[in-house]
Every structure is written in structure tokens, then in C-alpha cells.
XYZ file of C-alpha atoms in Angstrom:
288
model
C -10.723 -18.263 2.739
C -9.208 -15.543 0.549
C -5.478 -15.900 -0.036
C -3.264 -13.929 2.419
C -2.182 -10.331 1.960
C 1.538 -10.259 1.042
C 3.261 -7.323 2.786
C 6.848 -6.466 1.793
C 8.737 -5.403 4.898
C 12.114 -3.726 5.390
C 13.650 -1.365 7.921
C 12.397 1.817 6.256
C 10.135 4.462 7.780
C 7.313 3.030 5.715
C 7.202 -0.265 7.619
C 4.373 0.671 10.033
C 2.356 2.260 7.225
C 2.691 -0.919 5.186
C 1.493 -2.861 8.211
C -1.524 -0.526 8.660
C -2.449 -0.830 5.025
C -2.065 -4.595 5.039
C -4.211 -4.791 8.153
C -6.901 -2.688 6.494
C -6.907 -4.992 3.435
C -6.841 -8.185 5.577
C -9.726 -7.042 7.761
C -11.698 -5.960 4.737
C -11.121 -9.143 2.779
C -11.311 -11.340 5.880
C -7.992 -13.003 5.377
C -4.524 -13.288 6.946
C -1.223 -11.429 6.470
C 2.082 -12.807 5.304
C 5.108 -10.594 5.965
C 8.016 -10.976 3.596
C 11.593 -9.695 3.833
C 14.081 -10.576 1.097
C 17.846 -10.613 1.693
C 18.815 -9.368 -1.740
C 21.809 -7.092 -0.991
C 25.216 -7.974 -2.384
C 28.146 -8.225 0.058
C 29.386 -4.797 -1.135
C 26.064 -3.164 -0.156
C 26.190 -4.421 3.442
C 28.005 -2.109 5.806
C 28.792 -3.415 9.302
C 28.474 -0.961 12.169
C 31.326 -0.381 14.506
C 30.929 -0.833 18.248
C 30.274 2.861 18.833
C 27.394 2.732 16.341
C 25.644 -0.112 18.153
C 22.755 0.885 20.328
C 23.442 -0.397 23.832
C 19.787 -1.476 24.131
C 19.700 -3.082 20.668
C 18.948 -6.782 20.362
C 20.807 -6.907 17.058
C 23.964 -8.963 17.107
C 27.194 -6.962 17.283
C 29.124 -8.336 14.309
C 32.462 -6.688 15.103
C 34.294 -9.759 16.599
C 33.262 -12.080 13.803
C 34.061 -9.441 11.191
C 37.760 -9.707 12.031
C 37.685 -13.479 11.416
C 35.225 -13.870 8.485
C 33.922 -10.584 7.030
C 31.675 -12.317 4.490
C 29.962 -14.481 7.084
C 29.641 -11.555 9.491
C 27.860 -9.488 6.839
C 25.533 -12.330 5.941
C 24.564 -12.975 9.561
C 24.142 -9.213 10.215
C 21.852 -8.816 7.213
C 19.840 -11.806 8.263
C 19.493 -10.451 11.844
C 18.430 -7.051 10.510
C 15.834 -8.666 8.295
C 14.454 -10.949 11.002
C 14.297 -7.957 13.375
C 12.256 -5.992 10.863
C 9.894 -8.922 10.467
C 9.578 -9.411 14.243
C 8.856 -5.734 14.801
C 6.206 -5.720 12.080
C 4.633 -8.885 13.455
C 4.511 -7.428 17.013
C 3.048 -4.174 15.680
C 0.275 -6.080 13.875
C -0.377 -8.368 16.834
C -0.796 -5.315 19.058
C -3.460 -3.839 16.754
C -5.431 -6.910 15.759
C -5.993 -10.607 16.291
C -5.585 -11.372 12.566
C -3.199 -14.229 11.904
C 0.261 -13.044 10.858
C 3.110 -15.209 9.513
C 6.647 -14.141 8.492
C 8.954 -15.225 5.700
C 12.673 -14.404 5.402
C 14.156 -15.292 2.023
C 17.513 -15.033 0.238
C 17.682 -14.069 -3.410
C 15.943 -11.348 -5.396
C 12.617 -9.821 -4.645
C 11.278 -10.830 -8.046
C 12.232 -14.436 -7.345
C 10.376 -14.261 -4.061
C 7.323 -12.760 -5.755
C 7.370 -15.629 -8.247
C 7.071 -17.965 -5.290
C 4.394 -16.130 -3.307
C 2.275 -14.328 -5.934
C 0.044 -17.299 -6.638
C -0.407 -17.793 -2.930
C -1.454 -14.139 -2.276
C -4.480 -12.013 -3.011
C -2.757 -8.599 -2.929
C 0.681 -7.033 -2.485
C 1.377 -4.215 -0.021
C 4.593 -2.254 -0.253
C 6.058 1.172 0.537
C 6.656 3.645 -2.267
C 10.286 3.755 -1.147
C 12.472 1.189 0.636
C 15.155 1.610 3.284
C 17.758 2.760 0.769
C 15.562 5.531 -0.709
C 13.131 6.221 2.146
C 14.245 9.813 2.648
C 14.774 10.590 -1.075
C 11.519 12.258 -2.170
C 12.844 12.808 -5.685
C 12.445 9.172 -6.664
C 10.505 6.029 -5.980
C 12.029 2.938 -4.394
C 14.530 0.839 -6.311
C 12.157 -2.207 -6.431
C 8.934 -0.299 -7.014
C 8.829 -0.290 -10.799
C 9.980 -3.884 -11.022
C 7.270 -5.096 -8.699
C 4.496 -3.169 -10.518
C 5.674 -4.408 -13.925
C 6.110 -8.057 -12.871
C 3.115 -8.697 -10.671
C -0.421 -9.485 -11.864
C -1.856 -8.888 -8.363
C -3.437 -5.660 -7.154
C -0.760 -3.611 -5.425
C -1.275 -1.296 -2.455
C 1.410 1.346 -2.206
C 1.804 2.825 1.283
C 2.490 6.485 1.910
C 4.381 7.569 4.983
C 1.314 8.051 7.106
C -1.844 5.909 7.208
C -5.316 7.136 7.871
C -8.601 5.165 7.801
C -9.706 4.421 4.235
C -13.039 6.158 3.794
C -12.909 8.001 0.464
C -11.226 6.578 -2.654
C -10.635 8.409 -5.885
C -10.950 6.165 -8.949
C -8.896 7.475 -11.821
C -11.237 6.688 -14.699
C -9.998 6.678 -18.262
C -12.224 3.993 -19.826
C -9.306 1.582 -20.248
C -9.663 -2.176 -19.805
C -7.785 -2.318 -16.508
C -9.867 0.352 -14.819
C -12.984 -1.499 -15.970
C -11.543 -4.696 -14.459
C -10.972 -2.669 -11.308
C -14.651 -1.780 -11.323
C -15.477 -5.469 -11.698
C -13.180 -6.174 -8.690
C -14.876 -3.526 -6.590
C -18.314 -4.901 -7.343
C -17.290 -8.321 -6.021
C -15.948 -6.969 -2.741
C -18.548 -6.388 -0.031
C -16.126 -4.411 2.117
C -15.941 -1.599 -0.407
C -19.499 -0.685 0.551
C -18.033 0.930 3.665
C -16.190 3.584 1.624
C -17.236 6.355 -0.729
C -15.877 6.336 -4.256
C -15.198 9.484 -6.271
C -15.173 8.520 -9.940
C -12.763 11.061 -11.445
C -12.383 11.825 -15.158
C -9.662 14.277 -16.213
C -9.142 16.228 -19.408
C -11.432 16.327 -22.396
C -12.454 12.730 -23.256
C -14.162 11.190 -26.260
C -17.894 10.763 -26.222
C -17.436 7.015 -25.915
C -15.371 7.401 -22.694
C -17.806 9.992 -21.293
C -20.671 7.588 -21.872
C -18.698 4.838 -20.245
C -18.031 7.123 -17.298
C -21.791 7.778 -16.805
C -22.547 4.018 -17.129
C -19.857 3.111 -14.624
C -21.135 5.687 -12.102
C -24.637 4.327 -12.488
C -23.381 0.745 -12.112
C -21.593 1.533 -8.830
C -24.609 3.331 -7.451
C -27.059 0.699 -8.496
C -24.894 -1.957 -6.876
C -25.306 -0.134 -3.586
C -21.974 1.655 -3.382
C -21.545 5.284 -2.406
C -20.213 6.872 -5.597
C -19.799 10.496 -6.607
C -18.711 11.966 -9.978
C -15.724 14.294 -10.498
C -15.324 15.751 -13.976
C -12.541 18.197 -14.766
C -10.661 19.481 -17.777
C -7.314 19.774 -15.955
C -4.768 16.979 -16.406
C -4.749 13.777 -14.462
C -1.960 14.661 -12.018
C -3.584 17.975 -11.138
C -6.982 16.352 -10.700
C -5.490 14.038 -8.031
C -3.207 16.405 -6.189
C -5.621 19.312 -6.188
C -8.455 17.313 -4.687
C -6.770 15.310 -1.927
C -7.586 17.817 0.788
C -10.797 19.429 -0.590
C -12.416 16.031 -1.079
C -10.726 14.437 1.976
C -9.372 11.540 -0.124
C -7.691 8.607 1.595
C -6.625 6.520 -1.414
C -6.187 6.649 -5.151
C -7.216 3.683 -7.286
C -5.884 3.312 -10.853
C -5.093 0.829 -13.549
C -1.563 0.420 -14.932
C 0.016 -0.252 -18.325
C -2.750 0.175 -20.856
C -3.076 2.515 -23.743
C -4.721 5.722 -22.652
C -3.968 9.303 -21.783
C -2.403 8.070 -18.577
C -0.483 5.183 -20.189
C 2.861 6.583 -18.893
C 1.382 7.675 -15.609
C 3.628 5.623 -13.345
C 6.962 6.067 -15.014
C 6.738 9.072 -17.362
C 8.996 11.916 -16.369
C 6.073 14.217 -15.476
C 3.541 11.814 -14.175
C 5.840 10.159 -11.643
C 5.378 13.326 -9.599
C 2.026 12.216 -8.292
C 3.417 9.056 -6.705
C 6.293 11.123 -5.234
C 4.050 13.831 -3.894
C 0.731 12.309 -2.975
C 0.315 11.800 0.776
C -2.258 9.010 0.331
C -1.834 5.350 -0.558
C -2.348 4.186 -4.127
C -4.080 0.935 -5.239
C -2.726 -0.129 -8.595
C -4.918 -2.639 -10.382
C -3.057 -5.095 -12.565
C -4.368 -8.133 -14.425
C -7.204 -9.380 -12.278
């Protein structure tokens, strides 16, 4: 069986969308889901609620009595309870939508340490573009987002706030080695035959890249995939954002960290805007 999908779960508004995206991937790849929450906040970052802030119907432990005796222990137990509650809610959500096997993991330490443990046991990572600390801040991505993308060699699915069935995927083609590896990955996955690919090439490219574009389109079509070309002279960010609604796109697929015109796409000052603003999930292909 394919290795499980690793879904990074917290208490942010992206949690259900992460679950939906993980479920799509797990069904498509016929595998299971592993939910992971990492307790990586320092003591100073944990703020205990007072009694008035506790929801009377909440099943989260009220830490107030213990806080007066041992504040450090109270914060640790409270953070653990919050994390376990997030995992339980995500597991219940998935179980109510599918019979796919779901397991949970609650870990102390840093997220990168946890990824070092689970990456070789996983086939793909699913995460929100922002976590609970930055969920409402549309001006920036999550605090862990860049670190995860830079450190992981697995494909990464980045959830947007709302999920819709994945039927039309835009491939950001630049002729680079990672996007070609992404094409190889697509051609080995039978489930991709249920979607339509739009092979998009932005800006004026060299003749070599244009030829590679035509060959890649023909390869996808001859392999039995639904694939349509999109050629435009506008820049990459505009190509994506301007075509989401007209082409009814549900996902963007791109490579990361290679030398091309979109080399700084993820973390350049201008190109970060697309991750901030796009209402669709992004699949980032790393070393496959």
C-alpha cells in the first residue's frame, strides 16, 4: 500500500480544508491518513484562558485552579489538551466523511523534527497556508510554511480556506527539472485521469522551452489524460490569478526551488502574492 498522507493539524480555520484535501489525496492514492499536531510553542507563547473565557460546553480542561499552583505545568497540560482536541475533531470530521483509516499523532518538539521522523513514512504532506497564529492575516503565509517547503522532499498540498472537488488543475510549466518530475509523477498516478490538466506557460519563453511544452502536452494526451494548453505572454502570477474563475480551476500544480523565471515564486516579494490571494489549493512538487 502507498504510504499514508501526512496532514498537519492545528486549531486554525484551515483544519477542515486540510482534512478535505488529505481525504481527496488518500482516496485518490488508495492509502490512509496520519494526522499530526506538534506542541512546539514556548511557555511564553501559551496564554491560559480565565474562567470567563471558558466555554461552558467545552470539553477542554479549565486550567485555572492548577495555574495558581504550577503555571508551567498548567500551560503544558492546556497546550496538550488543545492539541489533542484539534486531532480528535479532525479525526471525527474525516470519519464522518469516509471509511478511510485515520490515525493521530501528538508530538512535542519542533515541526521540522517531527517531519524528520514522519517524512520517510509518508507519501505526501498536507498543510494550511496559514496556521492558528496567522490564520486571519492575509498579508503573510504561516510561520511554518516556508520551513516545511524548504525542508521536505515530499510533494506538499497547501490548503486554501475552502475546499471544492478537484476537477481542473493548472500546471505551471516552465520547463524546469522539477516540473518535468511532476509530469513523471502524474503519469504514474492512475487517479489523475479523473481530472483535466491545463498546461500553462507564461511570458515569452525560449524555443527550447516552447518545444518542451508541446512535447509535454502531447505526452499527457497520449497517456490518456485530459490536457489542454494555455499560452500567454503575461507574467506567471497574472496567468494564475486571472484564470481561476474563467477556467474553473480547482488546484495549481508547480515545482519549487529551481532556476527559472519563477525561481523566486514562493518567497519573492512580488510572487508571494499568488499564494496569499489564490482561493484554490496548491500542489508543490519537490524532489520526487
